[in-house]
PDB file of N, CA and C in Angstrom:
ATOM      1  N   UNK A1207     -71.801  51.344  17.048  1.00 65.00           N
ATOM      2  CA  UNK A1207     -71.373  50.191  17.822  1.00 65.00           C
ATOM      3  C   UNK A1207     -72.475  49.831  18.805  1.00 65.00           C
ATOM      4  N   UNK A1208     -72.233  48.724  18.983  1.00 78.00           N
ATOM      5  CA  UNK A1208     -72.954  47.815  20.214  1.00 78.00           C
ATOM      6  C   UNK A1208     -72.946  49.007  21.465  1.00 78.00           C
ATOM      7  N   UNK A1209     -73.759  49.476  22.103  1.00 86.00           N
ATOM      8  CA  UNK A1209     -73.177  50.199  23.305  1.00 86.00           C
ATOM      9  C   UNK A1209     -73.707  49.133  24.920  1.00 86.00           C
ATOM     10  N   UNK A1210     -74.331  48.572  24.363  1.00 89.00           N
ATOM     11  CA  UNK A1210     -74.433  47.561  25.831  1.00 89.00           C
ATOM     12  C   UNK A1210     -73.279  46.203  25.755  1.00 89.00           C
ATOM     13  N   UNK A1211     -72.671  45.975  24.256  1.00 88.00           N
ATOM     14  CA  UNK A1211     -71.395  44.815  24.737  1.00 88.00           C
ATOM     15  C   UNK A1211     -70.249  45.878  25.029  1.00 88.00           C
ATOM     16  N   UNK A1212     -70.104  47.648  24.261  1.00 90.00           N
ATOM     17  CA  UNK A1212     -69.147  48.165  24.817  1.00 90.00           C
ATOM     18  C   UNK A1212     -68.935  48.450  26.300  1.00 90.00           C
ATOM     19  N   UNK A1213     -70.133  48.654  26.872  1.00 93.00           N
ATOM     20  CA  UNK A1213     -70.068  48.742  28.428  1.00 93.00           C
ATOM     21  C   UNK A1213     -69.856  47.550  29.123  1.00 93.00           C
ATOM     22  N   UNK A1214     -70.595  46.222  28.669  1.00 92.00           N
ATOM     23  CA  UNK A1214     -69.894  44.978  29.308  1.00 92.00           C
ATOM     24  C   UNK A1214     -68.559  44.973  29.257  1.00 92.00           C
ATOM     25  N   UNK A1215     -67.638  45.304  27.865  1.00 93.00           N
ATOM     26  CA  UNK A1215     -66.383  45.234  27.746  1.00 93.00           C
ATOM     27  C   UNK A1215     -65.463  46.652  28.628  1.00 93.00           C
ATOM     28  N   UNK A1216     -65.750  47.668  28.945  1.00 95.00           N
ATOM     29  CA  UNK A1216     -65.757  48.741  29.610  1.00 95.00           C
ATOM     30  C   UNK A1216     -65.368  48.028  31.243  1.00 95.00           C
ATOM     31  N   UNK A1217     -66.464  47.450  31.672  1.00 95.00           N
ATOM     32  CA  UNK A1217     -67.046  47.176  32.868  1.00 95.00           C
ATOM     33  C   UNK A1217     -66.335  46.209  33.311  1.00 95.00           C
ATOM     34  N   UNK A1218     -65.416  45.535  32.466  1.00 93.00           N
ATOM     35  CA  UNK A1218     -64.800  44.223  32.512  1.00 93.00           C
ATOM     36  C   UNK A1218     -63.228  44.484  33.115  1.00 93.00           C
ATOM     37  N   UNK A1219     -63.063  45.661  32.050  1.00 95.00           N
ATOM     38  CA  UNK A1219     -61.677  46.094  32.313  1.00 95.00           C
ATOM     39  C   UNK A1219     -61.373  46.926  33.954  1.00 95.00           C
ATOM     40  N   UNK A1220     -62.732  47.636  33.790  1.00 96.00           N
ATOM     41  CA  UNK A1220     -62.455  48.587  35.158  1.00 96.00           C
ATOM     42  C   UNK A1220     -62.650  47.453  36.129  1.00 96.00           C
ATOM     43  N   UNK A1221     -63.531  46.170  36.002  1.00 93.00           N
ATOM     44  CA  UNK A1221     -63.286  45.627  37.569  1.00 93.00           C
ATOM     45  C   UNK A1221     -61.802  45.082  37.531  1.00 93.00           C
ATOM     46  N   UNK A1222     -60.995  44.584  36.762  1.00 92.00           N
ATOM     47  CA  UNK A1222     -59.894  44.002  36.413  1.00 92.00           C
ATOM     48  C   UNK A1222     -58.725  44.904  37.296  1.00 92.00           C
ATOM     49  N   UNK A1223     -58.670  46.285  36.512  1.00 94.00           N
ATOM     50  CA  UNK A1223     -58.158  47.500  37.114  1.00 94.00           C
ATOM     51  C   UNK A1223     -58.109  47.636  39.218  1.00 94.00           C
ATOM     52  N   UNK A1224     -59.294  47.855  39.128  1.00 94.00           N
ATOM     53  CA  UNK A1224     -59.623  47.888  40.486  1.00 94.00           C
ATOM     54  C   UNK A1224     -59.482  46.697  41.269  1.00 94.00           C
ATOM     55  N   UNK A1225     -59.440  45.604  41.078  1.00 91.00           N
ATOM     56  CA  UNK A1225     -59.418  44.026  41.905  1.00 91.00           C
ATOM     57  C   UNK A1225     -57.179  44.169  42.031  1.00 91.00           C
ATOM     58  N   UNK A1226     -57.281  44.550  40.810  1.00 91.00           N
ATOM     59  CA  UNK A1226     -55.436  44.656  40.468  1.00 91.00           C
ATOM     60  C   UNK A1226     -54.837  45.932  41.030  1.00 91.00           C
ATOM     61  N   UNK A1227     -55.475  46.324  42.232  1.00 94.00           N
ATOM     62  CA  UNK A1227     -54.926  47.060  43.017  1.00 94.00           C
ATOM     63  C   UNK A1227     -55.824  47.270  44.581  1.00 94.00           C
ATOM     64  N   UNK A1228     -55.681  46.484  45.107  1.00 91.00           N
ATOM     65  CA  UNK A1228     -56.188  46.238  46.329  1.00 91.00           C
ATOM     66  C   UNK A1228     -55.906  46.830  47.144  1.00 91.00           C
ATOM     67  N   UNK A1229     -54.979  48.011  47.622  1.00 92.00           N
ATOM     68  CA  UNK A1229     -54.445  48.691  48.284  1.00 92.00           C
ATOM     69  C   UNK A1229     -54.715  50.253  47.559  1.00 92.00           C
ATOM     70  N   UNK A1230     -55.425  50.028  46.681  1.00 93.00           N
ATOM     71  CA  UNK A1230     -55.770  51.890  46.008  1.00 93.00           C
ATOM     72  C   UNK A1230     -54.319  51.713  44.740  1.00 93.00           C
ATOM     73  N   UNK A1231     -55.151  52.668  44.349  1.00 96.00           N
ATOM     74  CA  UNK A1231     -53.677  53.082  42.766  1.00 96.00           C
ATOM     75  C   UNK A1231     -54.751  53.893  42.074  1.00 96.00           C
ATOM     76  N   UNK A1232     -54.089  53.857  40.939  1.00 96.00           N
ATOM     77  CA  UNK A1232     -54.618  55.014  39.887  1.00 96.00           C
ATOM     78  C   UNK A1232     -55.402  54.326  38.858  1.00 96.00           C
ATOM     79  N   UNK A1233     -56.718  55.077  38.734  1.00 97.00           N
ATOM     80  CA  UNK A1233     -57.049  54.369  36.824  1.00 97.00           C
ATOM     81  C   UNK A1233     -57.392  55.241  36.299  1.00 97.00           C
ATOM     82  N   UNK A1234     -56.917  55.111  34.788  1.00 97.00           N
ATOM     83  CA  UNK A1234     -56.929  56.199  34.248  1.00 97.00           C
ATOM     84  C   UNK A1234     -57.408  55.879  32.609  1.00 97.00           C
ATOM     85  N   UNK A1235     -58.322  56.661  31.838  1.00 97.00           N
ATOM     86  CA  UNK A1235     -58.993  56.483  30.421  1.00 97.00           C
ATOM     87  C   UNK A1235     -58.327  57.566  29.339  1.00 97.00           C
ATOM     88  N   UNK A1236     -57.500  57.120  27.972  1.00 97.00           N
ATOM     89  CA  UNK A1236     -57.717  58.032  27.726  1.00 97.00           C
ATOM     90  C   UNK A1236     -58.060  57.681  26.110  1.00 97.00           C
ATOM     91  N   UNK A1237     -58.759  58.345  25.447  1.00 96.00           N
ATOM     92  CA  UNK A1237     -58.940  58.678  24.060  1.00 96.00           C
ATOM     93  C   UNK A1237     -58.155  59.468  22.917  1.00 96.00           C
ATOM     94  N   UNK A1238     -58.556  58.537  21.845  1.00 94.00           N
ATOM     95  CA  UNK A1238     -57.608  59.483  20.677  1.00 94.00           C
ATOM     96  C   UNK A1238     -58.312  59.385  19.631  1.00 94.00           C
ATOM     97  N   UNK A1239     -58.494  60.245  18.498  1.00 92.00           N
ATOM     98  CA  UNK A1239     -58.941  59.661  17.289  1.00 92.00           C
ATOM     99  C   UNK A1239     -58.037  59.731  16.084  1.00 92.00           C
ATOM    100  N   UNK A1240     -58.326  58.831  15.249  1.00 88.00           N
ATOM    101  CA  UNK A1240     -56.746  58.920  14.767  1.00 88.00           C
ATOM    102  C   UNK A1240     -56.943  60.465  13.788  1.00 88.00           C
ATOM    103  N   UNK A1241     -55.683  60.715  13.029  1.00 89.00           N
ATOM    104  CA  UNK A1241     -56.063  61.636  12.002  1.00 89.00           C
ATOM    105  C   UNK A1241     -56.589  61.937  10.989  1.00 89.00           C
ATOM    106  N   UNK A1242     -56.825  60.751  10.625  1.00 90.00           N
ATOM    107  CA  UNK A1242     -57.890  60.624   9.309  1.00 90.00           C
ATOM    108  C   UNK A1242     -59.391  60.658   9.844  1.00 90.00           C
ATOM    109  N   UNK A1243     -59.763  60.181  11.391  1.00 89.00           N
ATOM    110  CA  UNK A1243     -60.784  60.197  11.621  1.00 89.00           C
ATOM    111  C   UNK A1243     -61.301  58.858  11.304  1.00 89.00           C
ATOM    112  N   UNK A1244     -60.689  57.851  11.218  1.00 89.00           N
ATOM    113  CA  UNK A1244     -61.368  56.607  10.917  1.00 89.00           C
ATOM    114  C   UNK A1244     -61.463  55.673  12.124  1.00 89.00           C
ATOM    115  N   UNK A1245     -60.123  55.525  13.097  1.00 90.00           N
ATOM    116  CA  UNK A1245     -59.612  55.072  14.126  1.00 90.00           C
ATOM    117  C   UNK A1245     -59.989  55.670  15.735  1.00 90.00           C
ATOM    118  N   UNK A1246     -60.282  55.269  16.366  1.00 92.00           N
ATOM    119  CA  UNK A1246     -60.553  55.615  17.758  1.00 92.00           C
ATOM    120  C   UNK A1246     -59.711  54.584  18.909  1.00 92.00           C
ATOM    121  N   UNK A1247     -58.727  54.920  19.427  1.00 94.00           N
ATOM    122  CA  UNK A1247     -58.491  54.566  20.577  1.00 94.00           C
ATOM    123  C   UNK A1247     -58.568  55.092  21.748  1.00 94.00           C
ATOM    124  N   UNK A1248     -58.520  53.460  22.888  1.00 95.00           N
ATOM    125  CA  UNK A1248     -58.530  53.564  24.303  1.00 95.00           C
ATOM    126  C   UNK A1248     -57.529  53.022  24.727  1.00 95.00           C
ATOM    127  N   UNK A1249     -57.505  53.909  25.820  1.00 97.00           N
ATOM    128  CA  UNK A1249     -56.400  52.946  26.297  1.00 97.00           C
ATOM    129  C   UNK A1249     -56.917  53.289  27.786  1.00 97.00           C
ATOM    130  N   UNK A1250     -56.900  51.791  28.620  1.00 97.00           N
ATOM    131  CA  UNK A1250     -57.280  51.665  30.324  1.00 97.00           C
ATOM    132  C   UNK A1250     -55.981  51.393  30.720  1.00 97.00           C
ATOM    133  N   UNK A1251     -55.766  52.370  31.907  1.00 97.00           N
ATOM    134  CA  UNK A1251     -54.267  51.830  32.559  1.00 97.00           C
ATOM    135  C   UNK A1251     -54.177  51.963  34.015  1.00 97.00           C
ATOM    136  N   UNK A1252     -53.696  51.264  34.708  1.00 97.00           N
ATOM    137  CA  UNK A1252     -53.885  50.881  36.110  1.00 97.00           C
ATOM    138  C   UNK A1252     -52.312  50.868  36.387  1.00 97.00           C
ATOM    139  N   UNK A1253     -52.593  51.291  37.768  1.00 97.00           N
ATOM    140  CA  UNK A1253     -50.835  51.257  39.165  1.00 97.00           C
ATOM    141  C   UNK A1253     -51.121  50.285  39.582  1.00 97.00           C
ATOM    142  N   UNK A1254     -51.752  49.063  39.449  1.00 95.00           N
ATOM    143  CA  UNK A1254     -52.010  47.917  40.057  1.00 95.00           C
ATOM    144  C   UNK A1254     -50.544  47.018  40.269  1.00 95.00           C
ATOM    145  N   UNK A1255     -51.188  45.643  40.164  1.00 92.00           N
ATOM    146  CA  UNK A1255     -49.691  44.862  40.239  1.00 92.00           C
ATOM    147  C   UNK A1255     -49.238  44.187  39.482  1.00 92.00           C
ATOM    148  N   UNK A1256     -49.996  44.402  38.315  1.00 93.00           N
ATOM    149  CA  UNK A1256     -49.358  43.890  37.111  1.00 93.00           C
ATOM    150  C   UNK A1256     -49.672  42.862  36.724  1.00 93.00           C
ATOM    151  N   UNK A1257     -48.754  42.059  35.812  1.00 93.00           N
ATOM    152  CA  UNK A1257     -49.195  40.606  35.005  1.00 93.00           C
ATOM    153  C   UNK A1257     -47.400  40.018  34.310  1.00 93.00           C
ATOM    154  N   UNK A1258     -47.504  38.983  34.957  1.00 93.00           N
ATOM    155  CA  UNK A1258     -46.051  38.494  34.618  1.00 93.00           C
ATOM    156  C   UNK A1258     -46.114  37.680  33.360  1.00 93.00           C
ATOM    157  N   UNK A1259     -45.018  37.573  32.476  1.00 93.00           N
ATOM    158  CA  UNK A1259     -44.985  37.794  31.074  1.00 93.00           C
ATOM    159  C   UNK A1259     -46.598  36.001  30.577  1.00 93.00           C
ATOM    160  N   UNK A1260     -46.018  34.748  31.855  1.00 92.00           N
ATOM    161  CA  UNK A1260     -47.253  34.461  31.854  1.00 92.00           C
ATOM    162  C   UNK A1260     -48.172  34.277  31.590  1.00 92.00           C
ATOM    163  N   UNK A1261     -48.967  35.331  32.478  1.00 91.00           N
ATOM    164  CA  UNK A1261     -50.058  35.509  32.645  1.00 91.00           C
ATOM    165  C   UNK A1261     -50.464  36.377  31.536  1.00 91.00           C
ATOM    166  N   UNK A1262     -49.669  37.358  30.732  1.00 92.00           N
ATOM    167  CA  UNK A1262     -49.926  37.919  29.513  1.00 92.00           C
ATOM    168  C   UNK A1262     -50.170  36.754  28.266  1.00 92.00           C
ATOM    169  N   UNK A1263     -49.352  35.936  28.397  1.00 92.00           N
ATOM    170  CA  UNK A1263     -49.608  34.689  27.043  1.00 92.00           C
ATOM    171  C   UNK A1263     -50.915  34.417  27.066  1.00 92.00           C
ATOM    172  N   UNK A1264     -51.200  34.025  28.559  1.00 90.00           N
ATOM    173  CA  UNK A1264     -53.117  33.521  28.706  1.00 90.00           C
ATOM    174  C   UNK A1264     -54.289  34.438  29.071  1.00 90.00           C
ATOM    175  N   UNK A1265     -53.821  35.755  29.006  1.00 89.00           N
ATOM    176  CA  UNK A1265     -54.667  36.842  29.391  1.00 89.00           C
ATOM    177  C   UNK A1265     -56.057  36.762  28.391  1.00 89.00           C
ATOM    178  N   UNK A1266     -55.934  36.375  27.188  1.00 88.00           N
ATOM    179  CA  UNK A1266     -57.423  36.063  26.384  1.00 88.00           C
ATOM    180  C   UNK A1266     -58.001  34.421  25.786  1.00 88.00           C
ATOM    181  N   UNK A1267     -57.353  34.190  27.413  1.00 87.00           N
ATOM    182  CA  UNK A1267     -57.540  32.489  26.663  1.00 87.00           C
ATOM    183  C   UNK A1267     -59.016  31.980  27.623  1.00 87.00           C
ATOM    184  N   UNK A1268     -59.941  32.091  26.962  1.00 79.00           N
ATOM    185  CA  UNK A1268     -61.569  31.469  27.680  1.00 79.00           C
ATOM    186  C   UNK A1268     -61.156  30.534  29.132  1.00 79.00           C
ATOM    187  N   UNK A1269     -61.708  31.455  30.244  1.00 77.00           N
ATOM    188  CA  UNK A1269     -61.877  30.446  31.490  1.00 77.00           C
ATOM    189  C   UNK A1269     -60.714  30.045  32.003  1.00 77.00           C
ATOM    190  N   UNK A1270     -59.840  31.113  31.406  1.00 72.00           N
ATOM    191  CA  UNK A1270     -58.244  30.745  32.778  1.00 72.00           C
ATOM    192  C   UNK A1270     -58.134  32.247  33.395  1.00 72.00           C
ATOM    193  N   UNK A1271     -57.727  32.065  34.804  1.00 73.00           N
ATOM    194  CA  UNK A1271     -58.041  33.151  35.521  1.00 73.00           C
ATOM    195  C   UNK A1271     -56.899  32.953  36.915  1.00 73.00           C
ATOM    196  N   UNK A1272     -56.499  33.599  37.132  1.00 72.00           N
ATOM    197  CA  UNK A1272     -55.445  33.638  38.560  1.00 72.00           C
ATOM    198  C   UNK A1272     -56.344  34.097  39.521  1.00 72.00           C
ATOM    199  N   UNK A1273     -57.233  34.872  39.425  1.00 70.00           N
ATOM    200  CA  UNK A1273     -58.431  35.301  40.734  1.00 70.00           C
ATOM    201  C   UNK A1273     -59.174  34.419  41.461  1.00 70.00           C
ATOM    202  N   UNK A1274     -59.000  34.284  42.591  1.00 70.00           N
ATOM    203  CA  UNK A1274     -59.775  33.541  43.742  1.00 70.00           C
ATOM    204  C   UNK A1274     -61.199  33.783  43.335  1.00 70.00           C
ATOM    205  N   UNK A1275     -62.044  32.340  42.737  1.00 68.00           N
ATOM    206  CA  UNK A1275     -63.274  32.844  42.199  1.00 68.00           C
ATOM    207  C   UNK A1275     -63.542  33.724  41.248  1.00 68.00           C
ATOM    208  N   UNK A1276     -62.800  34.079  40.177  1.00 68.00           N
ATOM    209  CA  UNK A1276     -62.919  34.229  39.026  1.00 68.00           C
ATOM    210  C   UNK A1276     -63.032  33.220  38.119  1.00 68.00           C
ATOM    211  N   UNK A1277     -63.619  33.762  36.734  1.00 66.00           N
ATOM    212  CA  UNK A1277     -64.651  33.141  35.696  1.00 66.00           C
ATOM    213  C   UNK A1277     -63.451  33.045  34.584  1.00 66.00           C
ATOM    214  N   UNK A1278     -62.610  33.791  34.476  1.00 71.00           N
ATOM    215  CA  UNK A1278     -62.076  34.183  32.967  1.00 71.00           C
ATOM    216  C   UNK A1278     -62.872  34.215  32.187  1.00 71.00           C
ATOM    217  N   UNK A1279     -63.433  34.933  31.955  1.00 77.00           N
ATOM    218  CA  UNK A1279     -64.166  35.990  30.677  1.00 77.00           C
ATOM    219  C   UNK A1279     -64.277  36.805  30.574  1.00 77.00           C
ATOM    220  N   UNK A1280     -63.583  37.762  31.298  1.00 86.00           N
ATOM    221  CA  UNK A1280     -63.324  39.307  31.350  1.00 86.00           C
ATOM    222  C   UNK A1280     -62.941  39.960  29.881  1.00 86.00           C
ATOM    223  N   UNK A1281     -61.137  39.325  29.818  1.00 92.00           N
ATOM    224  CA  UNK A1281     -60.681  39.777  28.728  1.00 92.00           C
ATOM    225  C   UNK A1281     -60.849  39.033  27.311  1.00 92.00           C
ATOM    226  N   UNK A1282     -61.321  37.616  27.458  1.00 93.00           N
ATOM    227  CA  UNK A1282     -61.744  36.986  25.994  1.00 93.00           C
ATOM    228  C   UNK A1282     -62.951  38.059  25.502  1.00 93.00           C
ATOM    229  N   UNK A1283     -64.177  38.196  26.498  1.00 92.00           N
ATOM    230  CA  UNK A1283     -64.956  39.113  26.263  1.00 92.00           C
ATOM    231  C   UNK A1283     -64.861  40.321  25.524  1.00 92.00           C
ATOM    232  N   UNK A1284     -63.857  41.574  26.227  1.00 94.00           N
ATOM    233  CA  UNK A1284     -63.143  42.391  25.672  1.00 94.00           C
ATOM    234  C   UNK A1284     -62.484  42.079  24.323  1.00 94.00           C
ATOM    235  N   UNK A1285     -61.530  41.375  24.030  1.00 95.00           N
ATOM    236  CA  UNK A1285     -61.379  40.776  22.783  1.00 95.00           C
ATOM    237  C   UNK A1285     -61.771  40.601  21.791  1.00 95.00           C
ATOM    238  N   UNK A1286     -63.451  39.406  21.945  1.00 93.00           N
ATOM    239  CA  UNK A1286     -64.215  39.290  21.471  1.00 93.00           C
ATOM    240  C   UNK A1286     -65.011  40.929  20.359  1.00 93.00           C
ATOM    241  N   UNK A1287     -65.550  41.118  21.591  1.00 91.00           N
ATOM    242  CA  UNK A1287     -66.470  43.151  21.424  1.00 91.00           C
ATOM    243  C   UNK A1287     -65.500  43.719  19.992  1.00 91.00           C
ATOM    244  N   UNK A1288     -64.338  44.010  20.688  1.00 93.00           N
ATOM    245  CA  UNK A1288     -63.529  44.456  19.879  1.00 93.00           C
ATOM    246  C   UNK A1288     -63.065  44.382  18.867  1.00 93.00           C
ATOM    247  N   UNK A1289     -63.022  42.850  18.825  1.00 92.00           N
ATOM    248  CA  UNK A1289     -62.735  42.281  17.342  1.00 92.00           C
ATOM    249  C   UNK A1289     -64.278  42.648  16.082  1.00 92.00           C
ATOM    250  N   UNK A1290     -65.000  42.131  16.708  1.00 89.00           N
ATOM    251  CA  UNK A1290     -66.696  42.266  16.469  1.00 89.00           C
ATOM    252  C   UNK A1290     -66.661  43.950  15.703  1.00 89.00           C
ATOM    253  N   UNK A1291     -66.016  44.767  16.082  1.00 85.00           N
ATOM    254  CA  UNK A1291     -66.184  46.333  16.014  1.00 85.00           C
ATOM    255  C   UNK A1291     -64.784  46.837  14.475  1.00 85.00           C
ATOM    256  N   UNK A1292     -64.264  45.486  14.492  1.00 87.00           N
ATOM    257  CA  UNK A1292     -63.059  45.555  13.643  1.00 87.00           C
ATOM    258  C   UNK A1292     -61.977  46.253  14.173  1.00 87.00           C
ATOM    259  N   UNK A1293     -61.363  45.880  15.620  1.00 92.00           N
ATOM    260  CA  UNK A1293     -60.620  46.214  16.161  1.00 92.00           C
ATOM    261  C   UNK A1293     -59.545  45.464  16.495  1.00 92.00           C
ATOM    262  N   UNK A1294     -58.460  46.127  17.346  1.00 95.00           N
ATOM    263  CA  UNK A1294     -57.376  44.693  18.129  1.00 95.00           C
ATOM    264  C   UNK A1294     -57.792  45.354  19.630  1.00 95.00           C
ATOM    265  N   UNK A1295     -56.859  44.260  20.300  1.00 96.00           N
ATOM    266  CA  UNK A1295     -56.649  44.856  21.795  1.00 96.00           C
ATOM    267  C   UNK A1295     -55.152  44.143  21.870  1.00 96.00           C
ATOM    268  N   UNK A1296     -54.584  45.152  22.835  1.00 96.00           N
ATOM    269  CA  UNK A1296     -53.449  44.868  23.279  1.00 96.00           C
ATOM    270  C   UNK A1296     -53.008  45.282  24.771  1.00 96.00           C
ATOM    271  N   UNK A1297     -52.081  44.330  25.390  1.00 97.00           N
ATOM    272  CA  UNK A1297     -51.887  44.434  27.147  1.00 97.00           C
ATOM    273  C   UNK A1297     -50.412  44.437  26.876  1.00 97.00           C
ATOM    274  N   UNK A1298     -50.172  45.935  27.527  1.00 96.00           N
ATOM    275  CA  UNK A1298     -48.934  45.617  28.154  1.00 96.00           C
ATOM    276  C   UNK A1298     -48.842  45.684  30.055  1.00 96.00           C
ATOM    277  N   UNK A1299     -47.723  44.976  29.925  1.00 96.00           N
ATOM    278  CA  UNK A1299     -48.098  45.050  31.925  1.00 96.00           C
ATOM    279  C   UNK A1299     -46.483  44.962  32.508  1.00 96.00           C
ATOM    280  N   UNK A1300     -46.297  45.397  33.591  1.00 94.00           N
ATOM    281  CA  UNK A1300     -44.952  45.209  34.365  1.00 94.00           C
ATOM    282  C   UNK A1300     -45.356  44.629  35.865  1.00 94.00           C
ATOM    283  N   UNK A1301     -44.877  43.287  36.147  1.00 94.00           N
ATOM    284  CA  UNK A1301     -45.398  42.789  37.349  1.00 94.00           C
ATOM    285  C   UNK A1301     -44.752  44.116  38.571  1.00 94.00           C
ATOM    286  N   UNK A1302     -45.628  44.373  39.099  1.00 91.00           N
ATOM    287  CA  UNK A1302     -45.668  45.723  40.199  1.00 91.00           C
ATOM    288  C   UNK A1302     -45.704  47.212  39.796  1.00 91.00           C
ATOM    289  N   UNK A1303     -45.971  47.107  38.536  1.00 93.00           N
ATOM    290  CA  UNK A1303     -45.921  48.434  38.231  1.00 93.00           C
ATOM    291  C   UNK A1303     -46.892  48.997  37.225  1.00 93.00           C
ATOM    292  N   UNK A1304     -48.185  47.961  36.793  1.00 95.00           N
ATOM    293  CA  UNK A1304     -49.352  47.998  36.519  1.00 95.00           C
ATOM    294  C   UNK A1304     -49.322  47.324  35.337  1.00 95.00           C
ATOM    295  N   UNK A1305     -50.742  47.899  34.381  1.00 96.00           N
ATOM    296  CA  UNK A1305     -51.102  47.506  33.216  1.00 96.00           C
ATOM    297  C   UNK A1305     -51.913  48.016  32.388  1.00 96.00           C
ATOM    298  N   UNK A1306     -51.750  48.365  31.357  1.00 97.00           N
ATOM    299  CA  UNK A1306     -52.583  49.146  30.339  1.00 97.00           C
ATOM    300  C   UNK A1306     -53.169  48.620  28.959  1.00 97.00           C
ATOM    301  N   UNK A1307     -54.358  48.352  28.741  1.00 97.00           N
ATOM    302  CA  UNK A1307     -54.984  47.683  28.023  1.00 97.00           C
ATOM    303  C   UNK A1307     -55.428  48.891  26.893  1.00 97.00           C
ATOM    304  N   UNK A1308     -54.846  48.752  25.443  1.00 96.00           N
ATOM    305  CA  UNK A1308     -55.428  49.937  24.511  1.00 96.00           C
ATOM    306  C   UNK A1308     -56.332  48.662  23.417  1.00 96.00           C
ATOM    307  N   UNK A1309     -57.274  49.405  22.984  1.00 96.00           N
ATOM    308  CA  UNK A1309     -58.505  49.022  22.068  1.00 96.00           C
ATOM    309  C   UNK A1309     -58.186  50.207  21.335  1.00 96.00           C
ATOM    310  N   UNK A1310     -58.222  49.611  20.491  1.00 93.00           N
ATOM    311  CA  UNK A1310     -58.344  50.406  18.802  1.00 93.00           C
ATOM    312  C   UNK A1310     -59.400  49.323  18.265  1.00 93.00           C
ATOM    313  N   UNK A1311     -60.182  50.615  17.223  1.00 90.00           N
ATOM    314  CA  UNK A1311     -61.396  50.371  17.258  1.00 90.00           C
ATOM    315  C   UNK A1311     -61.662  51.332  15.830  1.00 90.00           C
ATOM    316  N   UNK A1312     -62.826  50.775  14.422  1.00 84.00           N
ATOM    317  CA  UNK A1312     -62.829  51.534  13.429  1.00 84.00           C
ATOM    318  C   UNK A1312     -63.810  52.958  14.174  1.00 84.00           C
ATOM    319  N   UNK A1313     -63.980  53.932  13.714  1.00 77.00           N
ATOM    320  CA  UNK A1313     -64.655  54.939  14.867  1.00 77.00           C
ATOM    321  C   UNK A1313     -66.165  55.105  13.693  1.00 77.00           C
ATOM    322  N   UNK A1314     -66.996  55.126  14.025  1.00 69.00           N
ATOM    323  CA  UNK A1314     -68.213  55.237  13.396  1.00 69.00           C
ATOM    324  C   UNK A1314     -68.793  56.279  13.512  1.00 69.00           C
ATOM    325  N   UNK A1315     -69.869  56.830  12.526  1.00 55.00           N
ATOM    326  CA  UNK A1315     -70.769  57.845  12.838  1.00 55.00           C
ATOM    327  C   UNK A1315     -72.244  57.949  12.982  1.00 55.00           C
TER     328      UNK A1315
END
């Protein structure tokens, strides 16, 4: 894989994480590979404040953004990478009770 669009896409999520909890919370990474060994997931998950059902419909839609001075291209970006790698991404979120973004991804050698 790409390792400089995976770190843009990496880098995207953790500022997302961290901006979505302004008062401190938790972030947390974790990995899996599947059992055949073909599959690799992530999953990023944050105590932040969430995303109301919303803001989930437009979460990968180019250049819409709820952030004061934000770009929206965080998560089209992410998306993008991912798809590129023959992957999905998926968000689940609970407004106040965070959000966790998993990437599945084919795993290479």
């Amino acid at each position: 894989a790409d390792a400089s669009l995976l770190a843009q896409a990496f880098n995207s999520l953790f500022a997302n994480a961290v901006e979505a909890m302004p008062k401190g919370g938790d972030l947390s990474v974790e990995t899996a590979l599947s059992s055949d060994r073909k599959r690799v997931e992530v999953i990023v998950r944050d105590t932040g404040e969430g995303m109301t059902a919303d803001q989930l419909k437009r979460a990968f839609v180019p250049f819409h953004t709820t952030k004061k001075g934000g770009m929206g291209i965080g998560l089209p970006l992410v998306r993008r990478v991912v798809e590129r790698l023959g992957g999905v991404v998926n968000i689940e979120s609970v407004p106040g009770a965070g959000t966790s973004v998993r990437l599945q991804m084919h795993a290479r050698r």
